[in-house]
């Protein structure tokens, strides 16, 4: 039973560039949430996708956008990168029918913005 | 009101001892309280979770104690082992909110 997978593992970008991160949910899950975890902090909710639509959004600017595909996988896009966007980006999956409280996290993508 | 406050920031425990991490919240709409364990370079792993209809939940060496009136909950790790050394996060969620609100984390070190 495959868990949540994310790619790439690490990424280095420069200010102003754009980045796309990818996530495949745990087998049987249909909902994907994205979180940003700055060094030494707890994860912060970015947004959640279900049925290919954004259901809820945290306090993040429009530079952060996402997409969910028919196979439930998801992408996180960040435009016009800032130094402050350097963080571990986590994807979590859940099953809507059983409530989305129980979320399982992937290993994350470490983004460094220079 | 959306915050979850976690303490202590770091904790050092001897092998075999009890590790206790505390969290407090303000939002009375929260109805799901999970604890996550995170090792360096890894994503958070769900450890144990509780809902407010019970005051305690135990799974192996891990126990959550929940005090609804005080709006506090805590994680107890019995017989702490060096392999338990990690960062622990409490979190909270409210029905239909879909997003987990995390505490700031506690770095636990268990020495042999």
PDB file of C-alpha atoms in Angstrom:
ATOM      1  CA  UNK A   1       0.000   0.000   0.000  1.00  0.00           C
ATOM      2  CA  UNK A   2       1.823   3.096  -1.238  1.00  0.00           C
ATOM      3  CA  UNK A   3       1.882   6.055   1.067  1.00  0.00           C
ATOM      4  CA  UNK A   4       1.916   9.695   0.048  1.00  0.00           C
ATOM      5  CA  UNK A   5       4.714  10.429  -2.392  1.00  0.00           C
ATOM      6  CA  UNK A   6       6.173  13.790  -3.363  1.00  0.00           C
ATOM      7  CA  UNK A   7       8.618  14.985  -5.978  1.00  0.00           C
ATOM      8  CA  UNK A   8      11.169  16.324  -6.220  1.00  0.00           C
ATOM      9  CA  UNK A   9      12.890  15.740  -2.883  1.00  0.00           C
ATOM     10  CA  UNK A  10      14.946  18.902  -3.060  1.00  0.00           C
ATOM     11  CA  UNK A  11      14.808  21.956  -5.255  1.00  0.00           C
ATOM     12  CA  UNK A  12      16.930  25.088  -5.535  1.00  0.00           C
ATOM     13  CA  UNK A  13      15.543  28.170  -7.280  1.00  0.00           C
ATOM     14  CA  UNK A  14      16.411  31.851  -7.482  1.00  0.00           C
ATOM     15  CA  UNK A  15      14.206  34.793  -6.583  1.00  0.00           C
ATOM     16  CA  UNK A  16      11.547  35.565  -9.154  1.00  0.00           C
ATOM     17  CA  UNK A  17      11.453  32.074 -10.616  1.00  0.00           C
ATOM     18  CA  UNK A  18       8.483  29.750 -10.618  1.00  0.00           C
ATOM     19  CA  UNK A  19       8.320  26.243  -9.169  1.00  0.00           C
ATOM     20  CA  UNK A  20       5.990  23.236  -9.433  1.00  0.00           C
ATOM     21  CA  UNK A  21       5.834  20.561  -6.770  1.00  0.00           C
ATOM     22  CA  UNK A  22       4.017  17.250  -7.190  1.00  0.00           C
ATOM     23  CA  UNK A  23       2.120  14.919  -4.883  1.00  0.00           C
ATOM     24  CA  UNK A  24       0.482  11.519  -5.222  1.00  0.00           C
ATOM     25  CA  UNK A  25      -1.962  10.691  -2.424  1.00  0.00           C
ATOM     26  CA  UNK A  26      -2.075   7.492  -0.411  1.00  0.00           C
ATOM     27  CA  UNK A  27      -3.869   4.699  -2.221  1.00  0.00           C
ATOM     28  CA  UNK A  28      -7.631   5.073  -1.770  1.00  0.00           C
ATOM     29  CA  UNK A  29      -7.503   8.738  -0.793  1.00  0.00           C
ATOM     30  CA  UNK A  30      -9.172  11.456  -2.841  1.00  0.00           C
ATOM     31  CA  UNK A  31      -8.300  14.688  -1.041  1.00  0.00           C
ATOM     32  CA  UNK A  32      -4.969  16.495  -1.016  1.00  0.00           C
ATOM     33  CA  UNK A  33      -3.876  19.288   1.308  1.00  0.00           C
ATOM     34  CA  UNK A  34      -0.687  21.313   1.027  1.00  0.00           C
ATOM     35  CA  UNK A  35       1.282  22.750   3.936  1.00  0.00           C
ATOM     36  CA  UNK A  36       4.372  24.930   4.234  1.00  0.00           C
ATOM     37  CA  UNK A  37       6.793  24.182   7.066  1.00  0.00           C
ATOM     38  CA  UNK A  38       9.439  26.791   7.746  1.00  0.00           C
ATOM     39  CA  UNK A  39      12.542  25.689   9.629  1.00  0.00           C
ATOM     40  CA  UNK A  40      11.768  25.121  13.298  1.00  0.00           C
ATOM     41  CA  UNK A  41       8.046  25.753  12.861  1.00  0.00           C
ATOM     42  CA  UNK A  42       4.884  23.703  12.593  1.00  0.00           C
ATOM     43  CA  UNK A  43       3.269  23.168   9.190  1.00  0.00           C
ATOM     44  CA  UNK A  44       1.009  25.975   7.930  1.00  0.00           C
ATOM     45  CA  UNK A  45      -2.035  25.129   5.798  1.00  0.00           C
ATOM     46  CA  UNK A  46      -1.882  26.450   2.219  1.00  0.00           C
ATOM     47  CA  UNK A  47      -4.966  24.895   0.569  1.00  0.00           C
ATOM     48  CA  UNK A  48      -6.921  21.701   0.008  1.00  0.00           C
ATOM     49  CA  UNK A  49      -8.131  20.065  -3.204  1.00  0.00           C
ATOM     50  CA  UNK A  50     -11.040  17.692  -3.710  1.00  0.00           C
ATOM     51  CA  UNK A  51     -12.792  16.767  -6.942  1.00  0.00           C
ATOM     52  CA  UNK A  52     -10.241  18.889  -8.787  1.00  0.00           C
ATOM     53  CA  UNK A  53     -11.340  22.052  -6.992  1.00  0.00           C
ATOM     54  CA  UNK A  54      -9.829  24.156  -4.241  1.00  0.00           C
ATOM     55  CA  UNK A  55     -12.043  23.709  -1.181  1.00  0.00           C
ATOM     56  CA  UNK A  56     -10.331  25.889   1.350  1.00  0.00           C
ATOM     57  CA  UNK A  57      -7.356  28.195   1.461  1.00  0.00           C
ATOM     58  CA  UNK A  58      -5.071  29.369   4.219  1.00  0.00           C
ATOM     59  CA  UNK A  59      -3.460  32.768   4.563  1.00  0.00           C
ATOM     60  CA  UNK A  60      -1.192  32.556   1.517  1.00  0.00           C
ATOM     61  CA  UNK A  61      -0.976  34.987  -1.415  1.00  0.00           C
ATOM     62  CA  UNK A  62      -2.218  34.267  -4.914  1.00  0.00           C
ATOM     63  CA  UNK A  63       1.345  33.446  -5.943  1.00  0.00           C
ATOM     64  CA  UNK A  64       0.531  30.048  -4.491  1.00  0.00           C
ATOM     65  CA  UNK A  65      -1.781  28.048  -6.714  1.00  0.00           C
ATOM     66  CA  UNK A  66      -2.618  24.421  -7.180  1.00  0.00           C
ATOM     67  CA  UNK A  67      -4.264  21.804  -9.256  1.00  0.00           C
ATOM     68  CA  UNK A  68      -5.718  18.359  -8.757  1.00  0.00           C
ATOM     69  CA  UNK A  69      -5.892  15.802 -11.531  1.00  0.00           C
ATOM     70  CA  UNK A  70      -8.559  13.146 -12.178  1.00  0.00           C
ATOM     71  CA  UNK A  71      -6.282  10.495 -10.626  1.00  0.00           C
ATOM     72  CA  UNK A  72      -6.289  12.605  -7.394  1.00  0.00           C
ATOM     73  CA  UNK A  73      -2.642  13.613  -7.693  1.00  0.00           C
ATOM     74  CA  UNK A  74      -1.906  17.269  -7.179  1.00  0.00           C
ATOM     75  CA  UNK A  75       0.526  20.054  -7.998  1.00  0.00           C
ATOM     76  CA  UNK A  76       1.528  23.116  -6.041  1.00  0.00           C
ATOM     77  CA  UNK A  77       2.775  26.078  -8.054  1.00  0.00           C
ATOM     78  CA  UNK A  78       4.549  29.075  -6.614  1.00  0.00           C
ATOM     79  CA  UNK A  79       5.238  32.106  -8.826  1.00  0.00           C
ATOM     80  CA  UNK A  80       7.637  35.007  -8.331  1.00  0.00           C
ATOM     81  CA  UNK A  81       9.592  33.190  -5.645  1.00  0.00           C
ATOM     82  CA  UNK A  82      10.770  35.134  -2.610  1.00  0.00           C
ATOM     83  CA  UNK A  83      13.558  34.245  -0.197  1.00  0.00           C
ATOM     84  CA  UNK A  84      10.867  33.689   2.435  1.00  0.00           C
ATOM     85  CA  UNK A  85       9.342  30.892   0.379  1.00  0.00           C
ATOM     86  CA  UNK A  86      12.261  28.659   1.365  1.00  0.00           C
ATOM     87  CA  UNK A  87      10.666  25.854   3.366  1.00  0.00           C
ATOM     88  CA  UNK A  88       9.644  22.217   3.438  1.00  0.00           C
ATOM     89  CA  UNK A  89       6.452  21.800   1.427  1.00  0.00           C
ATOM     90  CA  UNK A  90       4.297  18.967   2.645  1.00  0.00           C
ATOM     91  CA  UNK A  91       1.444  17.208   0.954  1.00  0.00           C
ATOM     92  CA  UNK A  92      -1.149  15.374   3.042  1.00  0.00           C
ATOM     93  CA  UNK A  93      -3.868  13.078   1.784  1.00  0.00           C
ATOM     94  CA  UNK A  94      -7.189  12.020   3.254  1.00  0.00           C
ATOM     95  CA  UNK A  95     -10.497  10.457   2.276  1.00  0.00           C
ATOM     96  CA  UNK A  96     -13.417  12.859   2.068  1.00  0.00           C
ATOM     97  CA  UNK A  97     -16.050  10.219   2.819  1.00  0.00           C
ATOM     98  CA  UNK A  98     -14.500   9.440   6.198  1.00  0.00           C
ATOM     99  CA  UNK A  99     -13.815  13.061   7.068  1.00  0.00           C
ATOM    100  CA  UNK A 100     -10.642  14.906   6.218  1.00  0.00           C
ATOM    101  CA  UNK A 101      -9.395  15.204   9.790  1.00  0.00           C
ATOM    102  CA  UNK A 102      -7.088  12.211   9.481  1.00  0.00           C
ATOM    103  CA  UNK A 103      -4.365  13.377   7.172  1.00  0.00           C
ATOM    104  CA  UNK A 104      -1.286  11.414   6.174  1.00  0.00           C
ATOM    105  CA  UNK A 105       1.781  13.361   5.164  1.00  0.00           C
ATOM    106  CA  UNK A 106       4.359  12.726   2.510  1.00  0.00           C
ATOM    107  CA  UNK A 107       8.111  13.210   3.014  1.00  0.00           C
ATOM    108  CA  UNK A 108       7.993  16.748   1.665  1.00  0.00           C
ATOM    109  CA  UNK A 109       9.901  18.778  -0.888  1.00  0.00           C
ATOM    110  CA  UNK A 110      12.668  20.983   0.466  1.00  0.00           C
ATOM    111  CA  UNK A 111      12.634  24.257  -1.509  1.00  0.00           C
ATOM    112  CA  UNK A 112      15.559  26.630  -1.229  1.00  0.00           C
ATOM    113  CA  UNK A 113      15.250  30.077  -2.798  1.00  0.00           C
ATOM    114  CA  UNK A 114      18.535  31.922  -3.353  1.00  0.00           C
TER     115      UNK A 114
ATOM    116  CA  UNK B   1      -8.305  32.090  18.385  1.00  0.00           C
ATOM    117  CA  UNK B   2      -6.979  29.749  15.729  1.00  0.00           C
ATOM    118  CA  UNK B   3      -3.712  29.141  17.552  1.00  0.00           C
ATOM    119  CA  UNK B   4      -2.565  26.011  19.302  1.00  0.00           C
ATOM    120  CA  UNK B   5       0.083  26.710  21.932  1.00  0.00           C
ATOM    121  CA  UNK B   6       2.596  23.947  22.626  1.00  0.00           C
ATOM    122  CA  UNK B   7       5.129  23.506  25.422  1.00  0.00           C
ATOM    123  CA  UNK B   8       7.880  22.865  26.179  1.00  0.00           C
ATOM    124  CA  UNK B   9       9.934  23.831  23.147  1.00  0.00           C
ATOM    125  CA  UNK B  10      12.465  21.135  23.976  1.00  0.00           C
ATOM    126  CA  UNK B  11      12.576  18.200  26.355  1.00  0.00           C
ATOM    127  CA  UNK B  12      15.369  15.938  27.544  1.00  0.00           C
ATOM    128  CA  UNK B  13      14.389  12.628  29.123  1.00  0.00           C
ATOM    129  CA  UNK B  14      16.363   9.637  30.278  1.00  0.00           C
ATOM    130  CA  UNK B  15      15.639   6.251  28.761  1.00  0.00           C
ATOM    131  CA  UNK B  16      12.738   4.607  30.555  1.00  0.00           C
ATOM    132  CA  UNK B  17      11.323   7.904  31.760  1.00  0.00           C
ATOM    133  CA  UNK B  18       8.021   9.588  30.937  1.00  0.00           C
ATOM    134  CA  UNK B  19       7.907  12.366  28.343  1.00  0.00           C
ATOM    135  CA  UNK B  20       5.051  14.852  28.664  1.00  0.00           C
ATOM    136  CA  UNK B  21       4.173  17.490  26.069  1.00  0.00           C
ATOM    137  CA  UNK B  22       1.328  19.937  26.552  1.00  0.00           C
ATOM    138  CA  UNK B  23      -0.917  21.893  24.209  1.00  0.00           C
ATOM    139  CA  UNK B  24      -3.627  24.482  24.754  1.00  0.00           C
ATOM    140  CA  UNK B  25      -6.217  25.938  22.413  1.00  0.00           C
ATOM    141  CA  UNK B  26      -8.827  28.693  22.396  1.00  0.00           C
ATOM    142  CA  UNK B  27     -11.234  27.753  19.640  1.00  0.00           C
ATOM    143  CA  UNK B  28     -14.045  25.708  21.201  1.00  0.00           C
ATOM    144  CA  UNK B  29     -15.083  24.559  17.726  1.00  0.00           C
ATOM    145  CA  UNK B  30     -12.014  22.309  17.545  1.00  0.00           C
ATOM    146  CA  UNK B  31     -13.120  18.699  17.757  1.00  0.00           C
ATOM    147  CA  UNK B  32     -10.152  16.645  16.588  1.00  0.00           C
ATOM    148  CA  UNK B  33      -6.733  16.648  18.214  1.00  0.00           C
ATOM    149  CA  UNK B  34      -3.934  14.596  16.614  1.00  0.00           C
ATOM    150  CA  UNK B  35      -0.291  14.282  17.539  1.00  0.00           C
ATOM    151  CA  UNK B  36       2.367  13.939  14.878  1.00  0.00           C
ATOM    152  CA  UNK B  37       5.962  12.703  15.158  1.00  0.00           C
ATOM    153  CA  UNK B  38       8.561  14.090  12.774  1.00  0.00           C
ATOM    154  CA  UNK B  39      12.123  12.905  12.264  1.00  0.00           C
ATOM    155  CA  UNK B  40      14.701  15.166  10.609  1.00  0.00           C
ATOM    156  CA  UNK B  41      14.220  15.327   6.860  1.00  0.00           C
ATOM    157  CA  UNK B  42      10.915  13.446   6.993  1.00  0.00           C
ATOM    158  CA  UNK B  43       7.265  14.389   6.882  1.00  0.00           C
ATOM    159  CA  UNK B  44       5.099  14.307  10.024  1.00  0.00           C
ATOM    160  CA  UNK B  45       3.717  10.862  10.880  1.00  0.00           C
ATOM    161  CA  UNK B  46       0.357  10.521  12.609  1.00  0.00           C
ATOM    162  CA  UNK B  47       0.950   9.064  16.062  1.00  0.00           C
ATOM    163  CA  UNK B  48      -2.356   9.159  17.915  1.00  0.00           C
ATOM    164  CA  UNK B  49      -5.497  11.315  17.890  1.00  0.00           C
ATOM    165  CA  UNK B  50      -8.452  12.059  20.163  1.00  0.00           C
ATOM    166  CA  UNK B  51     -11.886  13.625  19.970  1.00  0.00           C
ATOM    167  CA  UNK B  52     -13.434  15.610  22.855  1.00  0.00           C
ATOM    168  CA  UNK B  53     -15.963  12.914  23.765  1.00  0.00           C
ATOM    169  CA  UNK B  54     -13.271  10.994  25.676  1.00  0.00           C
ATOM    170  CA  UNK B  55     -10.757  12.212  28.251  1.00  0.00           C
ATOM    171  CA  UNK B  56      -7.979   9.763  27.481  1.00  0.00           C
ATOM    172  CA  UNK B  57      -6.786   7.536  24.665  1.00  0.00           C
ATOM    173  CA  UNK B  58      -3.936   5.063  24.874  1.00  0.00           C
ATOM    174  CA  UNK B  59      -2.063   3.313  22.092  1.00  0.00           C
ATOM    175  CA  UNK B  60       0.922   1.303  23.249  1.00  0.00           C
ATOM    176  CA  UNK B  61       3.340   3.600  25.064  1.00  0.00           C
ATOM    177  CA  UNK B  62       1.555   6.743  23.841  1.00  0.00           C
ATOM    178  CA  UNK B  63      -1.369   8.323  25.717  1.00  0.00           C
ATOM    179  CA  UNK B  64      -3.354  11.478  25.018  1.00  0.00           C
ATOM    180  CA  UNK B  65      -5.017  13.158  27.989  1.00  0.00           C
ATOM    181  CA  UNK B  66      -7.751  15.653  27.138  1.00  0.00           C
ATOM    182  CA  UNK B  67      -9.266  18.307  29.416  1.00  0.00           C
ATOM    183  CA  UNK B  68     -12.180  19.925  27.608  1.00  0.00           C
ATOM    184  CA  UNK B  69     -12.998  22.483  30.315  1.00  0.00           C
ATOM    185  CA  UNK B  70      -9.398  23.702  30.451  1.00  0.00           C
ATOM    186  CA  UNK B  71      -9.020  23.471  26.657  1.00  0.00           C
ATOM    187  CA  UNK B  72      -5.813  21.543  27.071  1.00  0.00           C
ATOM    188  CA  UNK B  73      -4.476  18.218  25.874  1.00  0.00           C
ATOM    189  CA  UNK B  74      -1.213  16.434  26.383  1.00  0.00           C
ATOM    190  CA  UNK B  75       0.881  13.587  25.031  1.00  0.00           C
ATOM    191  CA  UNK B  76       2.497  11.153  27.444  1.00  0.00           C
ATOM    192  CA  UNK B  77       5.218   8.803  26.213  1.00  0.00           C
ATOM    193  CA  UNK B  78       5.794   6.036  28.722  1.00  0.00           C
ATOM    194  CA  UNK B  79       9.102   4.144  28.924  1.00  0.00           C
ATOM    195  CA  UNK B  80      10.724   6.653  26.565  1.00  0.00           C
ATOM    196  CA  UNK B  81      13.335   5.166  24.218  1.00  0.00           C
ATOM    197  CA  UNK B  82      16.207   6.750  22.256  1.00  0.00           C
ATOM    198  CA  UNK B  83      14.254   5.916  19.090  1.00  0.00           C
ATOM    199  CA  UNK B  84      11.519   8.283  20.294  1.00  0.00           C
ATOM    200  CA  UNK B  85      13.918  11.211  19.824  1.00  0.00           C
ATOM    201  CA  UNK B  86      12.094  13.419  17.316  1.00  0.00           C
ATOM    202  CA  UNK B  87      10.014  16.569  17.077  1.00  0.00           C
ATOM    203  CA  UNK B  88       6.409  16.208  18.193  1.00  0.00           C
ATOM    204  CA  UNK B  89       3.586  18.427  16.998  1.00  0.00           C
ATOM    205  CA  UNK B  90       0.114  18.729  18.405  1.00  0.00           C
ATOM    206  CA  UNK B  91      -2.614  19.887  16.065  1.00  0.00           C
ATOM    207  CA  UNK B  92      -6.306  20.670  16.056  1.00  0.00           C
ATOM    208  CA  UNK B  93      -9.115  20.759  13.543  1.00  0.00           C
ATOM    209  CA  UNK B  94     -12.788  21.580  13.570  1.00  0.00           C
ATOM    210  CA  UNK B  95     -15.508  19.687  11.759  1.00  0.00           C
ATOM    211  CA  UNK B  96     -15.689  20.771   8.160  1.00  0.00           C
ATOM    212  CA  UNK B  97     -12.694  23.065   8.449  1.00  0.00           C
ATOM    213  CA  UNK B  98     -10.448  20.609   6.633  1.00  0.00           C
ATOM    214  CA  UNK B  99      -7.236  22.215   7.784  1.00  0.00           C
ATOM    215  CA  UNK B 100      -5.008  21.195  10.655  1.00  0.00           C
ATOM    216  CA  UNK B 101      -3.724  23.955  12.941  1.00  0.00           C
ATOM    217  CA  UNK B 102      -0.331  22.913  14.299  1.00  0.00           C
ATOM    218  CA  UNK B 103       1.535  23.812  17.446  1.00  0.00           C
ATOM    219  CA  UNK B 104       5.123  25.027  17.225  1.00  0.00           C
ATOM    220  CA  UNK B 105       6.635  21.642  18.061  1.00  0.00           C
ATOM    221  CA  UNK B 106       8.603  20.033  20.871  1.00  0.00           C
ATOM    222  CA  UNK B 107      12.021  18.581  20.249  1.00  0.00           C
ATOM    223  CA  UNK B 108      12.374  15.461  22.381  1.00  0.00           C
ATOM    224  CA  UNK B 109      15.754  13.928  23.129  1.00  0.00           C
ATOM    225  CA  UNK B 110      15.894  10.614  24.976  1.00  0.00           C
ATOM    226  CA  UNK B 111      19.298   9.694  26.340  1.00  0.00           C
ATOM    227  CA  UNK B 112      20.337   6.123  27.163  1.00  0.00           C
TER     228      UNK B 112
END
